[in-house]
XYZ file of C-alpha atoms in Angstrom:
684
model
C 106.353 69.175 135.178
C 103.962 70.684 132.634
C 104.904 70.706 128.962
C 105.106 74.528 128.879
C 107.441 74.515 131.900
C 109.610 71.807 130.395
C 109.834 73.715 127.123
C 111.048 76.785 129.037
C 113.637 74.690 130.840
C 114.901 73.178 127.633
C 115.146 76.560 125.919
C 117.064 77.993 128.861
C 120.050 75.638 128.197
C 121.086 77.266 124.889
C 120.046 80.635 126.275
C 122.597 80.304 129.074
C 125.187 79.066 126.637
C 124.840 82.139 124.463
C 121.992 84.467 123.576
C 123.200 84.816 120.028
C 122.019 81.265 119.345
C 118.403 82.242 119.897
C 116.300 84.248 117.457
C 114.562 87.348 118.716
C 111.336 86.358 120.465
C 108.303 88.643 119.898
C 106.970 90.359 123.002
C 103.298 89.818 123.858
C 102.357 92.225 126.662
C 98.697 92.632 127.644
C 97.497 96.207 127.021
C 96.657 98.189 130.170
C 94.981 101.508 130.933
C 98.409 102.931 131.776
C 99.582 101.978 128.280
C 96.465 103.480 126.734
C 97.100 106.855 128.378
C 99.939 107.163 125.877
C 97.644 106.475 122.935
C 95.312 109.451 123.344
C 96.375 113.092 123.730
C 94.562 116.439 123.996
C 95.680 118.920 121.328
C 93.619 121.795 122.722
C 90.522 123.567 121.388
C 88.464 120.406 121.755
C 90.667 118.341 119.491
C 92.428 115.065 120.212
C 94.900 112.727 118.593
C 94.699 108.952 118.763
C 97.973 107.203 118.131
C 96.986 103.746 116.988
C 98.265 100.869 119.082
C 97.309 98.419 116.307
C 98.627 98.026 112.795
C 96.389 99.275 109.975
C 96.468 96.354 107.544
C 93.198 96.986 105.762
C 90.846 96.041 108.592
C 90.038 99.674 109.520
C 90.789 99.213 113.164
C 91.516 102.918 113.339
C 87.864 103.643 112.688
C 86.649 101.415 115.499
C 89.138 102.704 118.067
C 88.488 106.275 117.003
C 84.774 105.652 117.502
C 85.408 104.408 121.028
C 87.544 107.433 121.832
C 84.933 109.859 120.466
C 82.105 108.269 122.429
C 84.049 108.203 125.641
C 85.338 111.758 125.330
C 81.924 113.035 124.267
C 83.148 114.664 121.069
C 82.385 114.328 117.384
C 84.293 111.763 115.398
C 85.920 114.542 113.408
C 87.457 115.994 116.563
C 89.814 113.023 116.767
C 92.661 112.662 114.309
C 94.518 109.405 113.768
C 98.277 108.962 113.795
C 100.309 105.893 113.020
C 102.735 104.967 115.823
C 106.473 104.577 116.055
C 108.562 102.602 118.490
C 109.302 105.707 120.604
C 105.811 107.112 120.850
C 104.283 104.417 123.039
C 105.170 101.546 125.295
C 105.439 98.105 123.580
C 102.215 96.445 122.453
C 101.692 92.988 121.081
C 101.364 92.132 117.423
C 98.200 92.792 115.468
C 97.139 89.191 115.177
C 94.328 86.844 116.135
C 91.385 89.256 115.648
C 92.013 90.607 119.143
C 92.150 94.370 118.555
C 88.666 95.326 119.761
C 88.482 92.400 122.199
C 91.644 93.398 124.068
C 92.255 97.054 123.284
C 88.793 98.598 123.490
C 88.548 98.500 127.276
C 91.927 100.075 128.120
C 91.393 102.771 125.460
C 87.903 103.554 126.769
C 89.245 103.731 130.329
C 92.041 106.064 129.268
C 89.639 108.340 127.400
C 87.254 108.400 130.364
C 90.127 109.387 132.639
C 91.185 112.130 130.239
C 87.585 113.390 130.011
C 87.314 113.640 133.766
C 90.725 115.308 134.080
C 89.797 117.964 131.521
C 86.574 118.591 133.475
C 88.582 119.056 136.662
C 87.141 115.962 138.324
C 89.260 113.539 140.347
C 90.388 110.241 138.762
C 88.355 107.094 139.396
C 88.245 103.481 138.361
C 86.261 102.773 135.192
C 84.881 99.237 134.913
C 83.511 98.180 131.549
C 79.946 98.502 132.756
C 80.459 102.226 133.437
C 81.901 103.168 130.082
C 79.792 104.998 127.493
C 81.516 103.608 124.426
C 81.121 99.931 125.398
C 77.530 100.116 126.597
C 75.594 102.315 124.194
C 73.074 101.229 121.591
C 74.476 99.144 118.712
C 75.721 101.458 115.976
C 74.259 100.963 112.537
C 75.349 104.242 110.892
C 78.328 104.355 108.594
C 81.385 106.135 109.907
C 84.086 107.720 107.790
C 86.970 105.288 107.564
C 90.183 106.141 109.346
C 92.701 107.637 106.886
C 89.922 107.696 104.252
C 90.846 111.183 103.034
C 94.503 110.252 102.798
C 93.729 107.091 100.849
C 91.563 108.741 98.199
C 93.932 111.735 97.864
C 97.065 109.630 97.513
C 98.734 110.962 100.659
C 101.814 109.027 101.855
C 100.584 106.214 104.100
C 102.492 103.177 102.843
C 106.211 102.454 103.189
C 106.541 102.689 99.410
C 105.359 106.300 99.652
C 108.269 107.384 101.879
C 110.697 109.816 100.199
C 113.953 110.928 101.847
C 116.744 113.155 100.500
C 119.361 111.115 98.700
C 117.178 107.981 98.713
C 118.644 104.913 97.004
C 116.842 101.755 95.946
C 117.913 98.340 97.029
C 117.236 94.675 96.393
C 118.697 91.532 97.914
C 119.084 88.884 95.259
C 118.682 85.282 96.348
C 118.713 81.930 94.630
C 115.251 81.064 93.294
C 114.847 78.197 95.748
C 113.419 77.752 99.190
C 115.408 79.451 101.989
C 115.506 75.991 103.613
C 118.100 74.993 101.024
C 121.667 76.268 101.443
C 122.355 78.631 98.600
C 124.886 81.373 97.814
C 126.130 83.386 94.796
C 128.585 81.345 92.759
C 129.425 83.917 90.068
C 128.207 87.161 88.527
C 129.262 89.776 85.977
C 130.042 92.762 88.210
C 131.619 94.745 85.379
C 128.489 94.593 83.239
C 126.382 95.728 86.187
C 128.678 98.674 87.008
C 128.546 99.851 83.404
C 124.806 100.473 83.529
C 123.322 103.891 84.349
C 121.984 104.087 87.896
C 124.334 101.459 89.365
C 125.571 102.321 92.856
C 127.011 99.246 94.524
C 126.951 95.523 95.128
C 126.873 94.520 98.798
C 128.223 91.170 100.032
C 127.598 90.836 103.745
C 126.899 87.849 106.037
C 124.019 89.806 107.541
C 122.136 89.314 104.293
C 121.777 85.613 105.077
C 118.226 84.505 105.874
C 117.741 80.947 107.026
C 120.129 79.124 104.633
C 119.934 81.647 101.825
C 122.959 83.952 101.372
C 121.868 87.066 99.497
C 123.699 89.592 97.348
C 122.746 93.217 97.863
C 122.179 95.578 94.961
C 121.907 99.372 95.166
C 120.693 101.668 92.404
C 119.620 105.281 91.960
C 116.208 104.482 90.467
C 113.749 101.607 90.918
C 113.830 100.843 87.199
C 117.585 100.375 87.227
C 117.308 97.444 89.626
C 115.783 95.094 87.039
C 118.305 96.074 84.376
C 121.285 95.656 86.696
C 120.009 92.282 87.979
C 119.719 91.032 84.421
C 123.230 92.252 83.576
C 124.725 90.506 86.599
C 123.771 87.104 85.086
C 123.988 85.606 88.577
C 124.845 81.958 88.982
C 124.013 80.164 92.192
C 125.392 77.282 94.178
C 122.455 75.404 95.645
C 122.333 72.451 97.988
C 120.534 69.464 96.491
C 116.950 69.433 97.612
C 113.765 67.659 96.853
C 110.520 69.564 97.379
C 108.689 66.387 96.394
C 109.428 65.328 99.962
C 106.334 67.326 100.952
C 104.152 64.466 99.791
C 106.161 61.922 101.768
C 106.464 64.066 104.934
C 102.718 64.581 105.131
C 101.826 60.895 104.919
C 99.630 59.783 107.796
C 101.063 56.683 109.488
C 98.930 53.584 109.108
C 99.188 52.796 112.802
C 100.080 54.486 116.038
C 99.029 57.769 117.562
C 100.296 61.134 116.429
C 102.410 63.174 118.856
C 99.773 65.544 120.172
C 96.186 64.968 121.296
C 93.467 67.584 121.699
C 91.029 64.861 122.805
C 92.009 61.346 123.721
C 88.738 59.536 124.297
C 88.884 55.801 123.683
C 87.256 55.019 120.364
C 87.108 51.538 118.960
C 89.694 51.541 116.158
C 88.526 48.230 114.713
C 85.225 47.720 113.041
C 83.433 49.575 110.297
C 83.271 53.359 110.061
C 80.301 55.051 108.430
C 82.484 57.935 107.323
C 86.170 57.348 106.508
C 87.623 60.151 104.390
C 91.081 61.575 103.689
C 91.237 65.334 103.022
C 94.107 67.350 101.535
C 94.860 71.049 101.313
C 97.791 72.558 99.328
C 100.241 75.310 100.068
C 98.625 78.732 99.678
C 100.067 82.214 99.525
C 99.019 85.299 101.461
C 98.964 87.316 98.206
C 98.454 90.726 99.802
C 98.091 93.354 97.089
C 101.124 95.323 98.362
C 104.432 93.404 98.357
C 106.350 94.195 101.525
C 108.577 97.253 101.627
C 110.883 99.037 104.074
C 112.772 102.337 103.995
C 115.852 102.575 106.244
C 117.985 105.580 107.124
C 121.151 104.606 109.033
C 123.310 107.435 110.379
C 126.928 106.406 110.950
C 127.728 109.537 112.939
C 125.676 108.436 115.948
C 124.944 104.841 114.897
C 121.216 105.516 114.787
C 118.537 103.999 112.565
C 115.130 105.190 111.414
C 112.978 102.745 109.490
C 109.494 102.842 107.917
C 107.572 99.630 107.267
C 104.115 98.089 107.100
C 104.226 95.485 109.845
C 101.939 93.606 112.191
C 104.515 93.846 115.000
C 106.276 97.166 115.300
C 108.341 96.278 118.355
C 109.396 92.896 117.012
C 110.852 94.749 114.037
C 112.720 97.116 116.370
C 114.059 94.314 118.576
C 115.219 92.315 115.548
C 117.070 95.286 114.071
C 118.736 96.009 117.387
C 120.010 92.437 117.488
C 120.925 92.061 113.823
C 122.815 95.364 113.560
C 124.146 95.435 117.185
C 122.532 98.816 117.844
C 121.470 100.664 120.948
C 117.661 100.233 121.330
C 117.311 103.933 122.207
C 118.803 104.832 118.826
C 116.407 102.735 116.738
C 113.085 104.278 115.699
C 110.648 102.191 113.660
C 107.729 104.030 112.077
C 104.617 101.984 111.357
C 103.035 102.470 107.924
C 99.709 101.260 106.628
C 100.011 97.835 104.987
C 98.151 96.854 101.843
C 97.155 93.434 103.117
C 98.923 91.201 105.600
C 96.922 88.117 106.647
C 99.825 86.897 108.840
C 102.553 87.656 106.270
C 103.741 90.761 108.124
C 104.193 89.042 111.485
C 107.828 88.215 110.701
C 110.802 90.488 110.018
C 112.045 89.792 106.503
C 112.475 92.924 104.371
C 113.410 95.294 107.211
C 116.937 93.921 107.975
C 117.683 93.975 104.247
C 116.880 97.693 104.032
C 118.788 98.490 107.225
C 121.950 96.611 106.229
C 121.982 98.150 102.755
C 121.487 101.611 104.216
C 124.439 101.095 106.571
C 126.573 99.821 103.692
C 125.622 102.722 101.424
C 125.761 105.519 104.002
C 122.437 106.712 102.626
C 118.731 106.025 103.047
C 117.574 102.950 101.119
C 114.176 101.665 100.034
C 113.762 97.899 99.513
C 110.519 96.930 97.807
C 110.026 93.212 97.253
C 108.777 92.061 93.890
C 105.795 89.742 93.593
C 108.174 86.914 92.742
C 110.082 87.551 95.970
C 106.840 87.516 97.967
C 106.017 84.086 96.620
C 109.453 82.488 96.503
C 111.153 84.046 99.539
C 108.159 84.470 101.864
C 106.293 81.876 103.889
C 102.913 80.329 103.200
C 99.929 78.483 104.563
C 101.129 74.938 105.124
C 99.586 72.038 103.264
C 97.770 69.486 105.398
C 96.436 65.960 105.246
C 93.547 64.719 107.399
C 91.823 61.456 108.041
C 88.332 61.830 109.480
C 86.392 58.814 110.663
C 82.930 58.810 112.227
C 80.367 56.257 113.344
C 76.633 56.774 113.582
C 74.131 55.247 115.989
C 70.433 56.049 115.788
C 71.021 59.112 113.616
C 73.709 60.614 115.827
C 77.517 60.606 115.822
C 78.833 58.174 118.441
C 82.565 58.091 117.607
C 84.775 60.759 116.020
C 88.432 60.308 115.099
C 90.338 63.122 113.395
C 94.028 62.742 112.549
C 95.893 65.559 110.850
C 99.433 66.312 109.764
C 100.550 69.727 108.612
C 103.614 71.956 108.864
C 104.455 74.656 111.370
C 102.487 77.869 111.805
C 103.371 79.426 115.151
C 106.701 77.615 115.336
C 107.429 78.798 111.827
C 110.713 77.689 110.197
C 110.866 81.170 108.640
C 111.908 82.470 112.065
C 112.918 79.427 114.091
C 116.038 77.263 113.461
C 115.553 73.530 113.221
C 117.028 72.751 116.650
C 114.786 75.252 118.398
C 111.737 74.083 116.484
C 112.472 70.556 117.619
C 112.334 71.705 121.243
C 109.175 73.786 120.740
C 107.494 70.868 118.981
C 107.338 69.090 122.298
C 104.490 71.452 123.285
C 102.631 71.091 119.985
C 102.010 73.912 117.482
C 98.677 75.435 118.492
C 98.377 77.150 115.140
C 98.212 73.791 113.376
C 95.457 72.547 115.683
C 93.367 75.732 115.783
C 89.739 74.929 115.037
C 90.257 71.162 115.176
C 87.939 70.719 118.164
C 84.434 70.333 116.700
C 81.762 72.598 118.156
C 79.379 69.666 118.486
C 78.522 67.514 121.511
C 80.021 64.198 120.367
C 80.221 61.405 122.942
C 83.652 59.957 122.060
C 86.349 61.946 120.303
C 89.973 61.339 119.454
C 91.704 64.336 117.878
C 95.410 64.133 117.242
C 97.899 66.084 115.183
C 101.542 66.579 114.273
C 103.639 69.156 112.438
C 106.526 68.321 110.102
C 109.200 70.722 108.948
C 108.956 70.930 105.138
C 111.498 71.951 102.477
C 109.490 75.155 101.978
C 108.739 77.792 104.602
C 105.299 77.862 106.218
C 103.813 80.100 108.860
C 100.822 82.192 109.972
C 97.966 82.582 107.452
C 94.498 83.969 107.985
C 92.834 81.975 110.761
C 95.904 79.721 111.093
C 94.686 76.094 110.981
C 91.035 77.025 111.452
C 90.205 77.288 107.742
C 91.437 73.802 106.718
C 90.431 72.128 109.985
C 86.883 73.475 109.965
C 86.448 72.626 106.263
C 87.260 69.022 107.161
C 84.958 68.981 110.190
C 82.002 70.521 108.400
C 82.462 68.286 105.380
C 82.438 65.186 107.610
C 79.435 66.358 109.647
C 77.592 67.041 106.407
C 78.458 63.569 105.142
C 77.110 62.083 108.381
C 73.833 63.956 107.895
C 73.515 62.612 104.324
C 74.199 59.051 105.482
C 71.669 59.414 108.316
C 69.076 60.802 105.889
C 68.613 63.882 108.069
C 68.477 67.512 106.908
C 71.967 69.066 107.490
C 70.518 71.874 109.590
C 68.458 69.565 111.780
C 71.474 67.212 112.128
C 73.706 70.014 113.344
C 71.136 71.425 115.746
C 70.644 67.963 117.264
C 74.368 67.858 118.102
C 74.671 71.379 119.461
C 74.379 72.616 123.028
C 75.952 76.047 122.407
C 73.177 78.650 122.414
C 75.063 81.278 120.393
C 76.052 78.843 117.658
C 72.471 77.547 117.516
C 71.295 81.121 117.100
C 73.500 81.952 114.109
C 72.536 78.659 112.467
C 68.853 79.360 112.841
C 69.214 82.963 111.733
C 71.106 82.134 108.563
C 68.647 79.343 107.753
C 65.773 81.794 108.107
C 67.516 84.460 105.997
C 68.373 81.991 103.198
C 64.991 80.205 103.316
C 66.530 76.842 104.186
C 65.726 74.095 103.172
C 64.468 75.542 99.884
C 66.020 73.276 97.257
C 68.346 74.463 94.473
C 66.854 73.234 91.214
C 69.204 71.909 88.497
C 68.453 71.888 84.777
C 69.834 70.329 81.624
C 72.907 72.637 81.588
C 73.523 73.594 85.211
C 73.763 71.608 88.440
C 72.806 73.638 91.488
C 73.305 72.992 95.166
C 73.096 74.649 98.584
C 75.392 73.900 101.480
C 75.481 74.786 105.154
C 78.327 75.072 107.701
C 79.008 76.718 111.042
C 81.721 77.108 113.621
C 83.224 78.902 116.604
C 86.464 80.896 116.368
C 88.736 80.941 119.435
C 85.789 80.258 121.707
C 84.363 83.760 121.402
C 82.946 84.419 117.923
C 80.337 82.465 115.949
C 79.438 82.156 112.273
C 77.082 80.165 110.087
C 77.077 80.253 106.289
C 74.836 78.953 103.528
C 76.421 78.890 100.082
C 74.722 78.440 96.690
C 76.738 77.021 93.781
C 76.266 76.362 90.112
C 78.242 73.795 88.117
C 78.174 73.620 84.310
C 77.578 70.017 83.329
C 79.598 70.207 80.124
C 82.716 72.064 81.329
C 82.690 71.511 85.074
C 83.117 75.254 85.625
C 81.839 76.128 89.091
C 80.492 79.419 90.364
C 79.414 80.426 93.841
C 76.315 82.467 93.109
C 75.404 83.572 96.644
C 76.563 83.318 100.248
C 74.488 84.066 103.346
C 76.242 84.603 106.671
C 74.970 85.141 110.183
C 77.774 86.418 112.414
C 77.999 86.934 116.158
C 81.317 88.412 117.307
C 79.832 90.023 120.412
C 79.653 93.766 120.907
C 79.955 95.563 117.541
C 81.726 98.912 117.608
C 81.914 99.630 113.873
C 79.371 97.632 111.808
C 80.762 98.551 108.392
C 84.220 97.371 109.404
C 82.853 94.071 110.725
C 80.846 93.547 107.573
C 83.921 94.212 105.457
C 85.900 91.675 107.421
C 83.185 89.030 106.911
C 83.075 89.743 103.175
C 86.831 89.303 102.991
C 86.648 86.005 104.857
C 83.936 84.657 102.588
C 85.828 85.554 99.435
C 88.960 84.043 100.975
C 87.013 80.800 101.544
C 85.834 80.813 97.945
C 89.440 81.033 96.803
C 90.424 78.272 99.194
C 87.863 75.811 97.831
C 87.893 76.615 94.109
C 91.011 78.554 93.110
C 94.075 78.857 95.314
C 97.063 76.530 95.321
C 100.760 77.333 95.279
C 102.717 75.154 92.792
C 105.920 73.524 93.998
C 108.877 72.629 91.833
C 110.225 69.180 92.718
C 113.755 70.523 93.174
C 113.584 74.278 93.892
C 110.517 74.996 95.976
C 107.829 77.515 95.115
C 107.249 77.581 91.342
C 105.291 80.797 91.088
C 106.331 84.352 90.289
C 102.993 86.108 90.041
C 99.220 85.892 90.185
C 99.131 83.842 86.992
C 100.678 80.863 88.839
C 99.191 81.755 92.255
C 95.720 83.064 91.433
C 93.212 84.622 93.803
C 89.488 85.286 93.250
C 88.693 88.090 90.809
C 85.702 90.396 90.652
C 83.817 88.102 88.254
C 84.242 85.216 90.732
C 82.504 87.006 93.568
C 78.991 85.932 94.673
C 76.213 88.032 96.044
C 76.877 88.323 99.778
C 74.109 88.583 102.374
C 75.402 89.279 105.863
C 73.453 89.554 109.111
C 75.281 90.936 112.122
C 74.043 89.721 115.518
C 74.941 91.984 118.455
C 73.665 90.657 121.747
C 75.905 92.880 123.843
C 78.322 90.068 124.733
C 82.051 90.998 125.013
C 83.699 91.529 121.633
C 85.215 88.375 120.234
C 86.876 89.400 116.969
C 85.711 89.494 113.357
C 88.925 89.392 111.302
C 89.002 85.606 110.899
C 85.749 84.231 112.300
C 83.891 83.428 109.060
C 86.841 81.252 108.006
C 85.338 78.524 110.211
C 82.204 78.277 108.028
C 82.708 79.669 104.529
C 84.794 76.877 102.997
C 82.638 74.150 104.503
C 79.445 75.737 103.159
C 80.871 75.900 99.608
C 82.187 72.341 99.776
C 78.821 71.086 101.059
C 77.012 72.969 98.299
C 79.218 71.191 95.717
C 78.309 67.901 97.361
C 74.645 68.745 97.171
C 74.939 69.752 93.489
C 76.985 66.796 92.238
C 76.363 64.025 94.758
C 80.119 63.649 95.259
C 82.234 64.589 98.270
C 85.370 66.403 97.162
C 88.243 65.914 99.585
C 91.153 67.602 97.833
C 91.406 71.383 97.498
C 91.079 73.272 95.318
C 88.262 71.492 93.547
C 89.092 71.568 89.826
C 86.749 71.777 86.852
C 87.876 68.285 85.689
C 86.739 66.810 89.001
C 83.409 68.550 88.751
C 82.913 67.610 85.109
C 83.577 63.948 85.952
C 81.085 64.116 88.833
C 78.494 65.746 86.583
C 79.002 63.018 83.978
C 78.538 60.279 86.565
C 75.381 61.973 87.802
C 74.020 62.156 84.262
C 74.508 58.420 83.757
């Protein structure tokens, strides 16, 4: 029996015993032309409406899909208006994840638009293979297109959940203990009289439905947003909290000295005894999503017919609906979820966290309720990129890698504890969390490889984060390959090319090297150390990136700056160049933050010890380098751009720091003290 089949059999046991034991499972249907016929409609007079089947989370997918529709229908871009979907306006579609929007949704949309075009012309329907579609086979587009919802954004029109206004709207917040939801916590005492005495107070709501994981919340309703803070302070809440120890993270992520880890991506026999030319341990910390917009939901529950309308910025519209149906015991036909634009998601909006809070408070109040999380709630009550620890060993023979052994331990990403109880996660773990291992297979032709991994449940919640495990895993791989090149005395570009048999990856490497004038040296001086680093990778087997980074390190202070980044990027057929370029820029800046800035502090007892950007910083404008991006469109099928450059950006920056200082940094983020010490050693 295969692991996947066994997992299904194991899960069926509690399922038969009682469906209430299982959390709601997201649906993942493949989009079809029949589905897409519901996305596009003719409004008359040569105008059309495209109801987006994907979430708008800042990636401008509306622009790309609108471009496809316009090309296929043979109309100007302005003839097609965009509309955000709701759970009644279309058949279920899968979550907006994995950089799959153009890859998987372009063809069905183009086919539907072609069918509509022929129907309007009075011609009989026909089958439309990809090779016969105008929108997927025209010349590569280099012109800039107006962004979808651009007018609404600059004019301040209501696009986000926080913009929703309903008659009689109240404002809600669910107060929770300032500890990880993994720890059992509940209100132990509060001053209700002081809260009721304040202007704007409406109600306190105690309800078992406000429990998330092991955190029992207390609902608060007010007439104005400003009253929420004042009432929360007046409550003087005290909490009963289970003893916990977030310092266990360090212990749980220890790599065992002997024995194999539970899951193997490659299990070639490598000689474990004997010397290794490269033997390094790498560490990454917890990191937050830190979208600019904290999550928000507006719910309007009607007791008369037990119906619910809800507005939210989500990556999975139908998962939200299904969760609300289960949590509030509602008829699916009476639940309507409206998708709103989201101000950044990066995986954070894949789960259903704020929406049940708004719905339960609305039902309790008998009025519409808006729940807008604070930044502190985003950090302390959300889920984050898991920390990881890696051991990478490699042997060289005659200037080439002969043996490669990568062991890594992290926490759950796809089997996230933020949505999956411990017992179910234990069953799912048998199959191995593919989010943890994403990107761990090196793109190089290496004769003998052992790649093994495991995931440990931590006392803080972890889950999907941009690129899943690809960012940390590829940073480790590219750092180790670079170290092998240094030890072999071979130029890093030549070393990589000698180990590559993938033509598309070779192409992006050669193109970025040409654009950045590699191997032109970076010259240091008495005050500044300079270095250039190279990295490359493949994302999900269908998109390719190579990056060269240039860094400067002040000898005296250790302050580091990435001065420039060059990227060659091949994600297949490009529908909307400006959107792809914007995604690459976002990835590269994200990688900069990963290497030099971002880490989420953990309190040894409580969990996440951050309440804002001061404790959980992200790159700022003055941190940003000059970005040079070359898009390569060879007409191959689209492979996704939203996360691809994550496979190369961090490695390039890390390798540039190695070139500048002569030291390999294996713990992220790299701090100024580490760089200053390296600079001092180099000076001596």
